[in-house]
PDB file of C-alpha atoms in Angstrom:
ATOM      1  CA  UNK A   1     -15.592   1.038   5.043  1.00  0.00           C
ATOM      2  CA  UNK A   2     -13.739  -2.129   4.900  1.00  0.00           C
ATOM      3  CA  UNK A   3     -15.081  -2.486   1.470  1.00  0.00           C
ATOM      4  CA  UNK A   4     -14.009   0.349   0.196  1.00  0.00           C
ATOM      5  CA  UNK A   5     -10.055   0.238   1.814  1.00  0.00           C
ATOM      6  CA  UNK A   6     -10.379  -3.416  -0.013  1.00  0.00           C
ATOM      7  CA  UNK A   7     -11.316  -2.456  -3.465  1.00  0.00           C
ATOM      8  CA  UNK A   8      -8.606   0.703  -3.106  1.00  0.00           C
ATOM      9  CA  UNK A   9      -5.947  -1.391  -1.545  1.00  0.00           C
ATOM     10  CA  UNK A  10      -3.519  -0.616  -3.910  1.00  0.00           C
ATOM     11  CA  UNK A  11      -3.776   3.130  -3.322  1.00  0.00           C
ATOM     12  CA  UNK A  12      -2.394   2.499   0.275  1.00  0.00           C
ATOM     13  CA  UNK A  13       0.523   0.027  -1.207  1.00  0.00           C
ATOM     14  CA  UNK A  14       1.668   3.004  -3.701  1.00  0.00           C
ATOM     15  CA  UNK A  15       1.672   5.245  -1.088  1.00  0.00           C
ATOM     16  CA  UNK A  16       3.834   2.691   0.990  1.00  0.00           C
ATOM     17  CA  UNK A  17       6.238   2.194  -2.083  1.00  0.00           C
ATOM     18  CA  UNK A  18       6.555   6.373  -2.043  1.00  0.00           C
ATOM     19  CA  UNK A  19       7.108   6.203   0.950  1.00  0.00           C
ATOM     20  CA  UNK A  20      10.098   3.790   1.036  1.00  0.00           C
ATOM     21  CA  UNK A  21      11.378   5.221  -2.169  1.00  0.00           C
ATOM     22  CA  UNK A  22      11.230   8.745  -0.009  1.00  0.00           C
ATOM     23  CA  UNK A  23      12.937   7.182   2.730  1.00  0.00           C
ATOM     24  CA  UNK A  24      15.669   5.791   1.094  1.00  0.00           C
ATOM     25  CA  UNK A  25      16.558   8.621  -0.824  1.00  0.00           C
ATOM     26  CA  UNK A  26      17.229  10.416   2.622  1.00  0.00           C
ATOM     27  CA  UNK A  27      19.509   7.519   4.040  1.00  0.00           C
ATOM     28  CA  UNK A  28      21.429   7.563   0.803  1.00  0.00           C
ATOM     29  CA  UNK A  29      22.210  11.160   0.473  1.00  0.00           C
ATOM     30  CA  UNK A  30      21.917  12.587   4.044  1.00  0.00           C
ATOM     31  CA  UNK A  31      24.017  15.731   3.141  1.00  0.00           C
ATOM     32  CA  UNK A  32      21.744  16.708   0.896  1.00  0.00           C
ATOM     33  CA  UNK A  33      21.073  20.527   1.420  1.00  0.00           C
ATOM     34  CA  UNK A  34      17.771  21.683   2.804  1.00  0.00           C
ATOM     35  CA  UNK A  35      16.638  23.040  -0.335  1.00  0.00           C
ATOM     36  CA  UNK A  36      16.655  19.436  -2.178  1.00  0.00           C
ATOM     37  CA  UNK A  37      15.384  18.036   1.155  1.00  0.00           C
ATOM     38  CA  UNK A  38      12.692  20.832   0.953  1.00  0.00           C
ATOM     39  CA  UNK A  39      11.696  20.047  -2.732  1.00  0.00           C
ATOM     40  CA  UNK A  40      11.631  16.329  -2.048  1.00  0.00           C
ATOM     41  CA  UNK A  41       9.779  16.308   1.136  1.00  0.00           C
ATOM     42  CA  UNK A  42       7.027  18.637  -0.447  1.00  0.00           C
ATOM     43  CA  UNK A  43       6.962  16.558  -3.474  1.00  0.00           C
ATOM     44  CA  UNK A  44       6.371  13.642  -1.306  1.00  0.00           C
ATOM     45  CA  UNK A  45       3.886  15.561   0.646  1.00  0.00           C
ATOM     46  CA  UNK A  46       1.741  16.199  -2.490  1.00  0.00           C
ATOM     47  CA  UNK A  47       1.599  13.459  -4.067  1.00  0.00           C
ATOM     48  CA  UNK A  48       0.839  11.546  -0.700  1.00  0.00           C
ATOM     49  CA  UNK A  49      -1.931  14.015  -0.385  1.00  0.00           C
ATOM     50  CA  UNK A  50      -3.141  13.764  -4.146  1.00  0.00           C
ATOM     51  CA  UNK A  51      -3.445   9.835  -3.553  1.00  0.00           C
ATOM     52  CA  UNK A  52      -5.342  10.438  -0.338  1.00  0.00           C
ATOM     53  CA  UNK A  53      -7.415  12.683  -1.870  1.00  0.00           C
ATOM     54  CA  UNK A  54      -8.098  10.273  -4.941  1.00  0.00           C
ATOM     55  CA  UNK A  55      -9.186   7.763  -1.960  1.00  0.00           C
ATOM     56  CA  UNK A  56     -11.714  10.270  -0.291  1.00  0.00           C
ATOM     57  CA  UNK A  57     -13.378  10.291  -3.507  1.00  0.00           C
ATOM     58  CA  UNK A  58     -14.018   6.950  -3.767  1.00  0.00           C
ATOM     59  CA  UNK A  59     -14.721   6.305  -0.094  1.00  0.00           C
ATOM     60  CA  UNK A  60     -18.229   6.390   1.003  1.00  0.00           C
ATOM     61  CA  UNK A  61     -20.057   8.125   4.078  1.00  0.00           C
ATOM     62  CA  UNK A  62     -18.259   8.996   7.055  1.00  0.00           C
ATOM     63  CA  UNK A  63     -15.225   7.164   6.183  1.00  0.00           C
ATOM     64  CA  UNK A  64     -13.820   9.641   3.917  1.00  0.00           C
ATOM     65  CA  UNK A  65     -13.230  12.215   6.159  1.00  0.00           C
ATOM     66  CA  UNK A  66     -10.025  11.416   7.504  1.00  0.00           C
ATOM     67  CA  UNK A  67      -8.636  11.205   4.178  1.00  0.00           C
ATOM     68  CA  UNK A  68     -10.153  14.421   3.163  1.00  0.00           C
ATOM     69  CA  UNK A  69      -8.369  16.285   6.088  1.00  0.00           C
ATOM     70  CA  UNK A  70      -5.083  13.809   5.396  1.00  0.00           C
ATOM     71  CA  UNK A  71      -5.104  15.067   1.908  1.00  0.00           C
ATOM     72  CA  UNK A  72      -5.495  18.380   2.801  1.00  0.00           C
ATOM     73  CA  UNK A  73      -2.912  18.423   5.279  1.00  0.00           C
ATOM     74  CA  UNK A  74      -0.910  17.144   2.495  1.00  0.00           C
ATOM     75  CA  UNK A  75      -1.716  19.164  -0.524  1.00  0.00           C
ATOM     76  CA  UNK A  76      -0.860  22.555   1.981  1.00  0.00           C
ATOM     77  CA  UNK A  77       2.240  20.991   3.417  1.00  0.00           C
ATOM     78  CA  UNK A  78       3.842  19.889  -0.276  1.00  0.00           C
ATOM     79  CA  UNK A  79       2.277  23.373  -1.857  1.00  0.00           C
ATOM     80  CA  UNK A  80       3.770  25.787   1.220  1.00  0.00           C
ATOM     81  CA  UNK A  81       7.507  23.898   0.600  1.00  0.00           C
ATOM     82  CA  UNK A  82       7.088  24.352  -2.967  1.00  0.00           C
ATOM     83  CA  UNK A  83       6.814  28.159  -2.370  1.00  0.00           C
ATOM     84  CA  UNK A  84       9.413  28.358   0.191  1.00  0.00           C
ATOM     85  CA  UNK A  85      12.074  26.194  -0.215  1.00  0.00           C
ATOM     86  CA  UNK A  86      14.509  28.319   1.187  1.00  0.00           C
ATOM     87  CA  UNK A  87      12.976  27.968   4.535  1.00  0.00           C
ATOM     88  CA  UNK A  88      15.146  27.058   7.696  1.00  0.00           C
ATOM     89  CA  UNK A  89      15.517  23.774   8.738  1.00  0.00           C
ATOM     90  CA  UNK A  90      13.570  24.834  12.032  1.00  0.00           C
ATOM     91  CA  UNK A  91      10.667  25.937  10.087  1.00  0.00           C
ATOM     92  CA  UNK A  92      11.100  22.413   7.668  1.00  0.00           C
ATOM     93  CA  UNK A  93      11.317  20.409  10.528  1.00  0.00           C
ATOM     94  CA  UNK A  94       8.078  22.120  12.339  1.00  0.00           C
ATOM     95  CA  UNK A  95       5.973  21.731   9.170  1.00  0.00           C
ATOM     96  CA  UNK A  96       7.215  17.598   8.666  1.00  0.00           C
ATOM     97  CA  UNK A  97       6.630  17.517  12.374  1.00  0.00           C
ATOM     98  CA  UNK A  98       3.154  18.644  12.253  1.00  0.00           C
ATOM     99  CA  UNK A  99       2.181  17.055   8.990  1.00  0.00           C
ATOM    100  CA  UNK A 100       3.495  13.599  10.090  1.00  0.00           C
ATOM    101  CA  UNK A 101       1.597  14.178  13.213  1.00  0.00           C
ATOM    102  CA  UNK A 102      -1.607  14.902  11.572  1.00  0.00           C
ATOM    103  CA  UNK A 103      -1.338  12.161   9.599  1.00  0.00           C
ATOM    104  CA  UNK A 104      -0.536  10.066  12.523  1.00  0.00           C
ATOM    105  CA  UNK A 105      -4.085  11.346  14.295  1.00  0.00           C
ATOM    106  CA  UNK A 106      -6.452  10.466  11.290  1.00  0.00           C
ATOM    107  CA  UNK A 107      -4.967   7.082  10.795  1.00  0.00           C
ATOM    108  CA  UNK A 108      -5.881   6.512  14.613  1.00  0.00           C
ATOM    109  CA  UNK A 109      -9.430   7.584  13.980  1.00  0.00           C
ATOM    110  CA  UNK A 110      -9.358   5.451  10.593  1.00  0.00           C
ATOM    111  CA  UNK A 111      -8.219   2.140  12.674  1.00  0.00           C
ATOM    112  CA  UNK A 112     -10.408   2.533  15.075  1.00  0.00           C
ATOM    113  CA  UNK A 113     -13.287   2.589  12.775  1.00  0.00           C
ATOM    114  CA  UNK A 114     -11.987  -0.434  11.335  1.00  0.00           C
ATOM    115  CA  UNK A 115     -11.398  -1.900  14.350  1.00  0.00           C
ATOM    116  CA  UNK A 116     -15.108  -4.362  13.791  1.00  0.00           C
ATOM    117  CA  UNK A 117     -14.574  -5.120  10.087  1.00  0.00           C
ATOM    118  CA  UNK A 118     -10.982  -6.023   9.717  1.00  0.00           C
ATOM    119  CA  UNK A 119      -9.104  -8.496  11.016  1.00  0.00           C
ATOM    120  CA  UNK A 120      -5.370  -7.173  11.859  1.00  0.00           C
ATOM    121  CA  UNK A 121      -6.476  -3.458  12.426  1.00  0.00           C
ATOM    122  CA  UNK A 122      -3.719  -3.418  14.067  1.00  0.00           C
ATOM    123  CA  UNK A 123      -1.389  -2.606  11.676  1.00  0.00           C
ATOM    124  CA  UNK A 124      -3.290   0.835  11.135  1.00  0.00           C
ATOM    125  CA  UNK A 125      -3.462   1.720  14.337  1.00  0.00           C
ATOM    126  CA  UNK A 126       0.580   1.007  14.852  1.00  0.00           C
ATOM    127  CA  UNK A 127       1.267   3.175  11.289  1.00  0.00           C
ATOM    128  CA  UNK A 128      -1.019   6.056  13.160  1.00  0.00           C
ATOM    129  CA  UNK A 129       0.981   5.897  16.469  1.00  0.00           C
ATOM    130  CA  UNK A 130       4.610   5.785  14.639  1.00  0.00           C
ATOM    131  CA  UNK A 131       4.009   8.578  12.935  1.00  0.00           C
ATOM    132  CA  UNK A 132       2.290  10.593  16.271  1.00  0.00           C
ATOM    133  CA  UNK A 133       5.647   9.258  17.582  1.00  0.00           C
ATOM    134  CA  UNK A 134       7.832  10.670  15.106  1.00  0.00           C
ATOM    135  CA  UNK A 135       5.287  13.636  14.369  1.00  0.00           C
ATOM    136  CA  UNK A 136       6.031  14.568  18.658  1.00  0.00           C
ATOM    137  CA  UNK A 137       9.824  13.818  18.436  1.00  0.00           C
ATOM    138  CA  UNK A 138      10.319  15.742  15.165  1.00  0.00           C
ATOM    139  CA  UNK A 139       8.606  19.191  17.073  1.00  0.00           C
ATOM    140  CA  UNK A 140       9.878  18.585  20.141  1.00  0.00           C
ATOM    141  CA  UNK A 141      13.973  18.883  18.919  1.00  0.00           C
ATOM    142  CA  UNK A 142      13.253  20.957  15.621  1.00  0.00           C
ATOM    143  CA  UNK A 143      16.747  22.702  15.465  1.00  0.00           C
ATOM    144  CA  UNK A 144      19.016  19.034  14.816  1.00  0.00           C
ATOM    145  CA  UNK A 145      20.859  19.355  11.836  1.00  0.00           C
ATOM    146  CA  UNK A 146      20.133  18.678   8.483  1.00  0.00           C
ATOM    147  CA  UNK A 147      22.088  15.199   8.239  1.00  0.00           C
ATOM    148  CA  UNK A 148      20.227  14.136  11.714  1.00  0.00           C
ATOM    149  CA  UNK A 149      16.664  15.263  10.265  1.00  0.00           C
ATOM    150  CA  UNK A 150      17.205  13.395   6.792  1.00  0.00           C
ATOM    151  CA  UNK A 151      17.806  10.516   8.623  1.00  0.00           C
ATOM    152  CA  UNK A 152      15.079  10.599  11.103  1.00  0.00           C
ATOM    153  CA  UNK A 153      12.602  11.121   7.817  1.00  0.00           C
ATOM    154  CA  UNK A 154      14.252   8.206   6.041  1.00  0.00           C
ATOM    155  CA  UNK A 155      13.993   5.990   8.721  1.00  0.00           C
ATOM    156  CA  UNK A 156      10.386   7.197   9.278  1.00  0.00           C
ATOM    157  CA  UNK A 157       9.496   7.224   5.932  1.00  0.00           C
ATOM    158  CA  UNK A 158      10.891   3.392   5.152  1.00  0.00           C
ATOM    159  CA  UNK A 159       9.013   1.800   8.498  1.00  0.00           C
ATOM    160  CA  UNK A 160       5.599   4.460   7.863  1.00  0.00           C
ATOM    161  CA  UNK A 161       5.619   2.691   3.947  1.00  0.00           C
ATOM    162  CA  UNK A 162       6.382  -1.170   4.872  1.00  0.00           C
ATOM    163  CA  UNK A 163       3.180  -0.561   7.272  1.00  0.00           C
ATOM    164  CA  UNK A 164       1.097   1.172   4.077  1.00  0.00           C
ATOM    165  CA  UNK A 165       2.253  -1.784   2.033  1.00  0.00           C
ATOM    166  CA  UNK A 166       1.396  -4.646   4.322  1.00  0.00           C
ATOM    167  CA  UNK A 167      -1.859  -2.133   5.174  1.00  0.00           C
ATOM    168  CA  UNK A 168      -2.974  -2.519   1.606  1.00  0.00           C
ATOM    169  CA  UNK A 169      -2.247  -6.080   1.505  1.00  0.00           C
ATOM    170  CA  UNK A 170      -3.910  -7.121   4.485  1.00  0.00           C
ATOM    171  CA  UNK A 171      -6.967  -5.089   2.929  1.00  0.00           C
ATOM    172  CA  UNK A 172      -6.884  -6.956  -0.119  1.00  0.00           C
ATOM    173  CA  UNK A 173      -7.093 -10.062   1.411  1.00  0.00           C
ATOM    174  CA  UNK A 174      -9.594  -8.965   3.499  1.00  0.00           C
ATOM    175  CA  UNK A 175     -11.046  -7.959   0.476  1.00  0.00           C
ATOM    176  CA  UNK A 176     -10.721 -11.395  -0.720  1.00  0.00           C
ATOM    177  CA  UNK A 177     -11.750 -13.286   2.077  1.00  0.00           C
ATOM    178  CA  UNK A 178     -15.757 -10.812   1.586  1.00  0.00           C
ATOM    179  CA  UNK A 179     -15.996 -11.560  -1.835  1.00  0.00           C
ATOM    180  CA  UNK A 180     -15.467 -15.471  -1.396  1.00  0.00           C
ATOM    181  CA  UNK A 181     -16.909 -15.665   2.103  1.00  0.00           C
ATOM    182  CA  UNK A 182     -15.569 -17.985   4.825  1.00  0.00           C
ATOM    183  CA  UNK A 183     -15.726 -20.977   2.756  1.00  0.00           C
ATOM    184  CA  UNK A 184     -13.404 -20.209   0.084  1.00  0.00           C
ATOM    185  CA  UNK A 185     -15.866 -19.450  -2.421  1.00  0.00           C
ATOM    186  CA  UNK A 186     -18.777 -16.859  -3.982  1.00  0.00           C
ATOM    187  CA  UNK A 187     -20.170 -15.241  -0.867  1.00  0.00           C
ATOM    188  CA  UNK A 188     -23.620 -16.317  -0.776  1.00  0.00           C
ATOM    189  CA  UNK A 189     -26.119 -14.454  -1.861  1.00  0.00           C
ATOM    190  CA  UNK A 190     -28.697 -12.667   0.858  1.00  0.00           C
ATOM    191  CA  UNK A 191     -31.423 -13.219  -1.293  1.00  0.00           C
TER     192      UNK A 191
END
């Protein structure tokens, strides 16, 4: 597993950089009406499910099936707020809540998989629990107004992508560190 989140490291970073780009977009225009909100967040959603998707396919065995259900989960989420945009802020915040907590869940499975094979697993298990966190905290108080949601899923969104970037960078040099073994150069050979 660690060798494939190491050769796809990058997928994780882009998802981080969405992710801040998401987030920041919220804390700059928190007035934005829920329809724009809507359209954004399920644009995000998508395309956060398209890239998870794209890393199920090149995962191998047992691995991939957190992504699968993560891109899923994301794919639905972006496609149902594409269809309704109109939708209350109650039923916005219930779907972010419950996609963010999803999310959160697989992440926790994937980190403890990866618990053996990388060093600073860590930092996927803390990006699962923030976003069980904010997945919990979003359902739990889903009728906050629209300024107080943007800015919950801004500052979500920014902290939940710095994690996926340093995620995928931490995997790269992990990466690194398989393909040159521990003395700094080509792994040796098992034959």
């Amino acid at each position: 597993m660690l060798d494939n989140l190491a050769r796809h490291w990058s997928a994780l970073a882009v998802r981080g950089v969405l992710a801040v780009a998401f987030g920041l977009i919220a804390l700059i225009w928190p007035g934005i009406t829920l329809l724009v909100l809507a359209v954004v967040f399920g644009a995000y959603a998508f395309v956060d499910g398209v890239f998870a998707a794209l890393a199920a396919v090149r995962a191998q065995g047992t691995g991939r099936i957190p992504l699968i259900l993560g891109a899923i989960a994301g794919i639905l989420i972006g496609v149902v707020t594409f269809f309704w945009p109109g939708a209350t802020l109650f039923a916005l915040t219930i779907l972010i809540g419950a996609w963010v907590l999803i999310t959160g869940i697989f992440q926790i499975f994937a980190a403890i998989r990866l618990r053996k094979e990388l060093p600073g697993e860590w930092i996927h298990l803390l990006t699962g629990l923030v976003s069980v966190l904010f997945g919990v905290m979003v359902l739990f108080w889903p009728v906050s107004g629209a300024v107080a949601v943007a800015w919950l899923i801004g500052i979500y969104a920014i902290i939940f992508g710095i994690l996926l970037i340093t995620a995928g960078l931490r995997a790269r040099k992990g990466g690194q560190r398989l393909a040159h073994g521990p003395t700094g150069g080509p792994a040796a050979s098992p034959l």
